[in-house]
Amino acid sequence: MLLNETLPEARRHPKNDGETMQILIAHTSKTGNTAQVATYLAHALEARGSRVTSIDLQDASATEGLDGAIARADVVLAGFWTDKGDCTPEMTAFLERLAGKRVFLFGTAGFGGSQEYFGRILANVRAHVPQDAEVVGEAMCSGKMEPQVRERYVALLANDPEDARVRAMIANFDAAAAHPNTDDLVAIAEAVFTALGI
């Protein structure tokens, strides 16, 4: 996929003071899924005239000056990978620093794909956002998992070939392997554009 092929037409954000919208995208990523979404969003938002700062919260050197980046941002996009139905401690600590900010949450999850499932995860993540911050939007998509996860499921199935639960887990793994795809990326970008009015 060529990034330019899926980016909507660029538009400048109409801020009252005529200045460019400052956006901070901070993410955590285990298998590259959330990083892929974060990179796509950065390009999409820049194409619409925003100034984007991107930070990988798992890179200690990249988080130097984080407080300044938060302070300068008109809006913060926080991207997470799902760990036991929630975000990781790194993302939790970051979200807790966003008092008074406008925040958009986006994430990826290996299991499921239903909006109900994503909604439960987002509710858990949203609970880490300070009460005086404003969550302006949220979006999630499925994401591929590490190969050893499938190997573990196959080993379980070898012990009981008729185990419907394990068969379903393997089917879910295989379905998630194609994500995030172009449709996922575009859908999350459109959710961001709508939330920010750009």
mmCIF file of C-alpha atoms in Angstrom:
data_model
loop_
_atom_site.group_PDB
_atom_site.id
_atom_site.type_symbol
_atom_site.label_atom_id
_atom_site.label_comp_id
_atom_site.label_asym_id
_atom_site.label_seq_id
_atom_site.Cartn_x
_atom_site.Cartn_y
_atom_site.Cartn_z
ATOM 1 C CA MET A 1 0.000 0.000 0.000
ATOM 2 C CA LEU A 2 1.305 3.445 -0.897
ATOM 3 C CA LEU A 3 0.450 5.905 1.853
ATOM 4 C CA ASN A 4 -0.441 8.679 -0.595
ATOM 5 C CA GLU A 5 -3.099 6.518 -2.241
ATOM 6 C CA THR A 6 -5.275 6.469 0.862
ATOM 7 C CA LEU A 7 -4.781 9.985 2.249
ATOM 8 C CA PRO A 8 -7.848 12.196 1.848
ATOM 9 C CA GLU A 9 -7.376 15.610 0.229
ATOM 10 C CA ALA A 10 -5.330 17.936 2.425
ATOM 11 C CA ARG A 11 -7.114 20.747 4.241
ATOM 12 C CA ARG A 12 -5.773 23.319 6.672
ATOM 13 C CA HIS A 13 -7.358 23.248 10.108
ATOM 14 C CA PRO A 14 -9.409 26.440 10.602
ATOM 15 C CA LYS A 15 -8.140 27.537 14.022
ATOM 16 C CA ASN A 16 -9.462 30.860 15.256
ATOM 17 C CA ASP A 17 -5.981 32.366 15.403
ATOM 18 C CA GLY A 18 -5.035 31.085 11.951
ATOM 19 C CA GLU A 19 -2.138 29.033 13.320
ATOM 20 C CA THR A 20 -1.373 25.435 12.486
ATOM 21 C CA MET A 21 -2.835 22.840 14.832
ATOM 22 C CA GLN A 22 -0.128 21.268 17.015
ATOM 23 C CA ILE A 23 -0.699 17.532 17.484
ATOM 24 C CA LEU A 24 1.261 15.140 19.674
ATOM 25 C CA ILE A 25 1.029 11.449 18.772
ATOM 26 C CA ALA A 26 2.399 9.214 21.528
ATOM 27 C CA HIS A 27 2.185 5.451 21.273
ATOM 28 C CA THR A 28 3.288 2.088 22.592
ATOM 29 C CA SER A 29 3.538 -0.891 20.246
ATOM 30 C CA LYS A 30 4.508 -4.528 20.783
ATOM 31 C CA THR A 31 4.264 -6.129 17.346
ATOM 32 C CA GLY A 32 4.253 -2.962 15.252
ATOM 33 C CA ASN A 33 0.485 -2.652 14.803
ATOM 34 C CA THR A 34 -0.026 0.526 16.838
ATOM 35 C CA ALA A 35 3.189 2.025 15.462
ATOM 36 C CA GLN A 36 1.800 1.456 11.957
ATOM 37 C CA VAL A 37 -1.402 3.298 12.850
ATOM 38 C CA ALA A 38 0.550 6.122 14.530
ATOM 39 C CA THR A 39 2.753 6.585 11.455
ATOM 40 C CA TYR A 40 -0.252 6.658 9.157
ATOM 41 C CA LEU A 41 -2.007 9.226 11.350
ATOM 42 C CA ALA A 42 1.085 11.435 11.426
ATOM 43 C CA HIS A 43 1.243 11.528 7.608
ATOM 44 C CA ALA A 44 -2.512 11.991 7.263
ATOM 45 C CA LEU A 45 -2.607 14.877 9.730
ATOM 46 C CA GLU A 46 0.423 16.561 8.200
ATOM 47 C CA ALA A 47 -1.311 16.295 4.819
ATOM 48 C CA ARG A 48 -4.175 18.259 6.347
ATOM 49 C CA GLY A 49 -1.904 21.036 7.498
ATOM 50 C CA SER A 50 -1.259 20.051 11.111
ATOM 51 C CA ARG A 51 2.146 20.081 12.764
ATOM 52 C CA VAL A 52 2.784 16.643 14.265
ATOM 53 C CA THR A 53 5.238 15.488 16.915
ATOM 54 C CA SER A 54 5.479 11.694 17.224
ATOM 55 C CA ILE A 55 6.866 9.908 20.276
ATOM 56 C CA ASP A 56 7.386 6.201 20.966
ATOM 57 C CA LEU A 57 6.853 5.942 24.711
ATOM 58 C CA GLN A 58 8.982 2.784 24.830
ATOM 59 C CA ASP A 59 12.024 4.708 23.559
ATOM 60 C CA ALA A 60 13.591 6.381 26.600
ATOM 61 C CA SER A 61 15.592 8.848 24.500
ATOM 62 C CA ALA A 62 12.496 9.911 22.561
ATOM 63 C CA THR A 63 10.596 10.783 25.730
ATOM 64 C CA GLU A 64 13.034 13.503 26.790
ATOM 65 C CA GLY A 65 11.158 16.774 26.709
ATOM 66 C CA LEU A 66 7.825 14.973 26.886
ATOM 67 C CA ASP A 67 6.295 17.529 29.256
ATOM 68 C CA GLY A 68 7.127 20.304 26.810
ATOM 69 C CA ALA A 69 5.618 18.369 23.915
ATOM 70 C CA ILE A 70 2.436 17.823 25.924
ATOM 71 C CA ALA A 71 2.245 21.491 26.875
ATOM 72 C CA ARG A 72 2.621 22.652 23.251
ATOM 73 C CA ALA A 73 0.010 20.244 21.862
ATOM 74 C CA ASP A 74 -3.484 21.444 20.999
ATOM 75 C CA VAL A 75 -4.532 17.802 21.057
ATOM 76 C CA VAL A 76 -2.850 14.540 22.062
ATOM 77 C CA LEU A 77 -3.385 11.273 20.185
ATOM 78 C CA ALA A 78 -2.552 8.364 22.497
ATOM 79 C CA GLY A 79 -2.042 4.995 20.799
ATOM 80 C CA PHE A 80 -1.803 1.736 22.718
ATOM 81 C CA TRP A 81 -1.609 -1.997 22.227
ATOM 82 C CA THR A 82 -3.978 -4.085 24.311
ATOM 83 C CA ASP A 83 -2.515 -5.903 27.296
ATOM 84 C CA LYS A 84 -5.025 -7.961 29.288
ATOM 85 C CA GLY A 85 -7.924 -5.749 28.246
ATOM 86 C CA ASP A 86 -6.150 -2.476 29.017
ATOM 87 C CA CYS A 87 -3.136 -0.429 27.958
ATOM 88 C CA THR A 88 0.385 -0.975 29.257
ATOM 89 C CA PRO A 89 1.895 0.772 32.316
ATOM 90 C CA GLU A 90 3.885 3.101 30.031
ATOM 91 C CA MET A 91 0.682 4.346 28.422
ATOM 92 C CA THR A 92 -1.129 4.541 31.760
ATOM 93 C CA ALA A 93 1.624 6.798 33.140
ATOM 94 C CA PHE A 94 1.488 8.949 30.016
ATOM 95 C CA LEU A 95 -2.286 9.350 30.098
ATOM 96 C CA GLU A 96 -2.144 10.416 33.729
ATOM 97 C CA ARG A 97 0.010 13.401 32.655
ATOM 98 C CA LEU A 98 -2.640 14.811 30.303
ATOM 99 C CA ALA A 99 -4.556 16.995 32.745
ATOM 100 C CA GLY A 100 -6.491 19.686 30.905
ATOM 101 C CA LYS A 101 -5.655 18.356 27.431
ATOM 102 C CA ARG A 102 -7.863 17.291 24.517
ATOM 103 C CA VAL A 103 -7.195 13.591 23.936
ATOM 104 C CA PHE A 104 -7.999 11.084 21.194
ATOM 105 C CA LEU A 105 -7.463 7.400 22.090
ATOM 106 C CA PHE A 106 -6.586 4.808 19.464
ATOM 107 C CA GLY A 107 -5.503 1.227 19.870
ATOM 108 C CA THR A 108 -5.036 -2.224 18.414
ATOM 109 C CA ALA A 109 -6.052 -5.603 19.822
ATOM 110 C CA GLY A 110 -5.229 -9.127 18.720
ATOM 111 C CA PHE A 111 -8.429 -10.685 19.986
ATOM 112 C CA GLY A 112 -11.914 -9.998 18.781
ATOM 113 C CA GLY A 113 -12.876 -7.308 16.393
ATOM 114 C CA SER A 114 -16.346 -6.447 17.595
ATOM 115 C CA GLN A 115 -17.161 -2.891 18.607
ATOM 116 C CA GLU A 116 -18.484 -4.217 21.918
ATOM 117 C CA TYR A 117 -15.100 -5.770 22.713
ATOM 118 C CA PHE A 118 -13.251 -2.652 21.639
ATOM 119 C CA GLY A 119 -15.638 -0.573 23.738
ATOM 120 C CA ARG A 120 -14.733 -2.494 26.886
ATOM 121 C CA ILE A 121 -11.029 -1.974 26.244
ATOM 122 C CA LEU A 122 -11.485 1.731 25.543
ATOM 123 C CA ALA A 123 -13.476 2.153 28.760
ATOM 124 C CA ASN A 124 -10.572 0.656 30.716
ATOM 125 C CA VAL A 125 -8.048 2.908 28.982
ATOM 126 C CA ARG A 126 -10.255 5.993 29.318
ATOM 127 C CA ALA A 127 -10.281 5.493 33.082
ATOM 128 C CA HIS A 128 -6.578 6.492 33.146
ATOM 129 C CA VAL A 129 -7.277 9.912 31.600
ATOM 130 C CA PRO A 130 -7.522 12.750 34.170
ATOM 131 C CA GLN A 131 -11.043 13.978 34.826
ATOM 132 C CA ASP A 132 -10.253 17.491 33.640
ATOM 133 C CA ALA A 133 -8.980 16.234 30.270
ATOM 134 C CA GLU A 134 -11.433 15.955 27.366
ATOM 135 C CA VAL A 135 -11.562 12.689 25.411
ATOM 136 C CA VAL A 136 -12.652 13.988 22.011
ATOM 137 C CA GLY A 137 -12.754 10.601 20.279
ATOM 138 C CA GLU A 138 -11.711 6.960 20.244
ATOM 139 C CA ALA A 139 -11.015 4.253 17.672
ATOM 140 C CA MET A 140 -9.641 0.715 17.580
ATOM 141 C CA CYS A 141 -8.875 -2.022 15.094
ATOM 142 C CA SER A 142 -7.615 -5.590 15.113
ATOM 143 C CA GLY A 143 -3.904 -6.301 14.905
ATOM 144 C CA LYS A 144 -1.711 -9.251 14.081
ATOM 145 C CA MET A 145 -0.191 -11.245 16.938
ATOM 146 C CA GLU A 146 3.233 -12.822 17.393
ATOM 147 C CA PRO A 147 3.672 -16.224 15.656
ATOM 148 C CA GLN A 148 4.405 -18.016 18.934
ATOM 149 C CA VAL A 149 0.855 -17.250 20.066
ATOM 150 C CA ARG A 150 -0.521 -19.436 17.273
ATOM 151 C CA GLU A 151 2.061 -22.120 18.020
ATOM 152 C CA ARG A 152 0.810 -22.225 21.602
ATOM 153 C CA TYR A 153 -2.773 -22.619 20.421
ATOM 154 C CA VAL A 154 -1.816 -25.409 18.002
ATOM 155 C CA ALA A 155 -0.052 -27.232 20.842
ATOM 156 C CA LEU A 156 -3.209 -26.969 22.942
ATOM 157 C CA LEU A 157 -5.294 -28.307 20.069
ATOM 158 C CA ALA A 158 -2.985 -31.307 19.729
ATOM 159 C CA ASN A 159 -4.037 -32.335 23.238
ATOM 160 C CA ASP A 160 -7.735 -32.052 22.375
ATOM 161 C CA PRO A 161 -8.458 -31.758 18.623
ATOM 162 C CA GLU A 162 -12.173 -31.223 19.297
ATOM 163 C CA ASP A 163 -11.701 -28.207 21.589
ATOM 164 C CA ALA A 164 -13.985 -25.613 19.984
ATOM 165 C CA ARG A 165 -12.594 -22.796 22.124
ATOM 166 C CA VAL A 166 -9.025 -23.370 20.941
ATOM 167 C CA ARG A 167 -10.193 -23.746 17.345
ATOM 168 C CA ALA A 168 -11.895 -20.355 17.663
ATOM 169 C CA MET A 169 -8.701 -18.844 19.065
ATOM 170 C CA ILE A 170 -6.719 -20.104 16.064
ATOM 171 C CA ALA A 171 -9.358 -18.750 13.684
ATOM 172 C CA ASN A 172 -9.182 -15.373 15.432
ATOM 173 C CA PHE A 173 -5.384 -15.364 15.174
ATOM 174 C CA ASP A 174 -5.566 -16.051 11.444
ATOM 175 C CA ALA A 175 -8.193 -13.354 10.894
ATOM 176 C CA ALA A 176 -6.177 -10.781 12.827
ATOM 177 C CA ALA A 177 -3.032 -11.510 10.792
ATOM 178 C CA ALA A 178 -4.238 -9.227 7.990
ATOM 179 C CA HIS A 179 -4.661 -6.201 10.254
ATOM 180 C CA PRO A 180 -4.226 -3.293 10.469
ATOM 181 C CA ASN A 181 -5.163 -3.047 6.792
ATOM 182 C CA THR A 182 -5.857 -0.029 4.603
ATOM 183 C CA ASP A 183 -9.515 0.076 5.620
ATOM 184 C CA ASP A 184 -8.508 0.093 9.315
ATOM 185 C CA LEU A 185 -6.041 2.933 8.818
ATOM 186 C CA VAL A 186 -8.447 5.064 6.823
ATOM 187 C CA ALA A 187 -11.279 4.478 9.310
ATOM 188 C CA ILE A 188 -9.147 5.548 12.280
ATOM 189 C CA ALA A 189 -7.863 8.595 10.396
ATOM 190 C CA GLU A 190 -11.414 9.616 9.493
ATOM 191 C CA ALA A 191 -12.437 9.235 13.146
ATOM 192 C CA VAL A 192 -9.592 11.574 14.106
ATOM 193 C CA PHE A 193 -10.518 14.098 11.392
ATOM 194 C CA THR A 194 -14.147 14.088 12.558
ATOM 195 C CA ALA A 195 -13.199 14.489 16.228
ATOM 196 C CA LEU A 196 -10.869 17.398 15.439
ATOM 197 C CA GLY A 197 -13.094 19.026 12.851
ATOM 198 C CA ILE A 198 -10.493 18.972 10.092
#
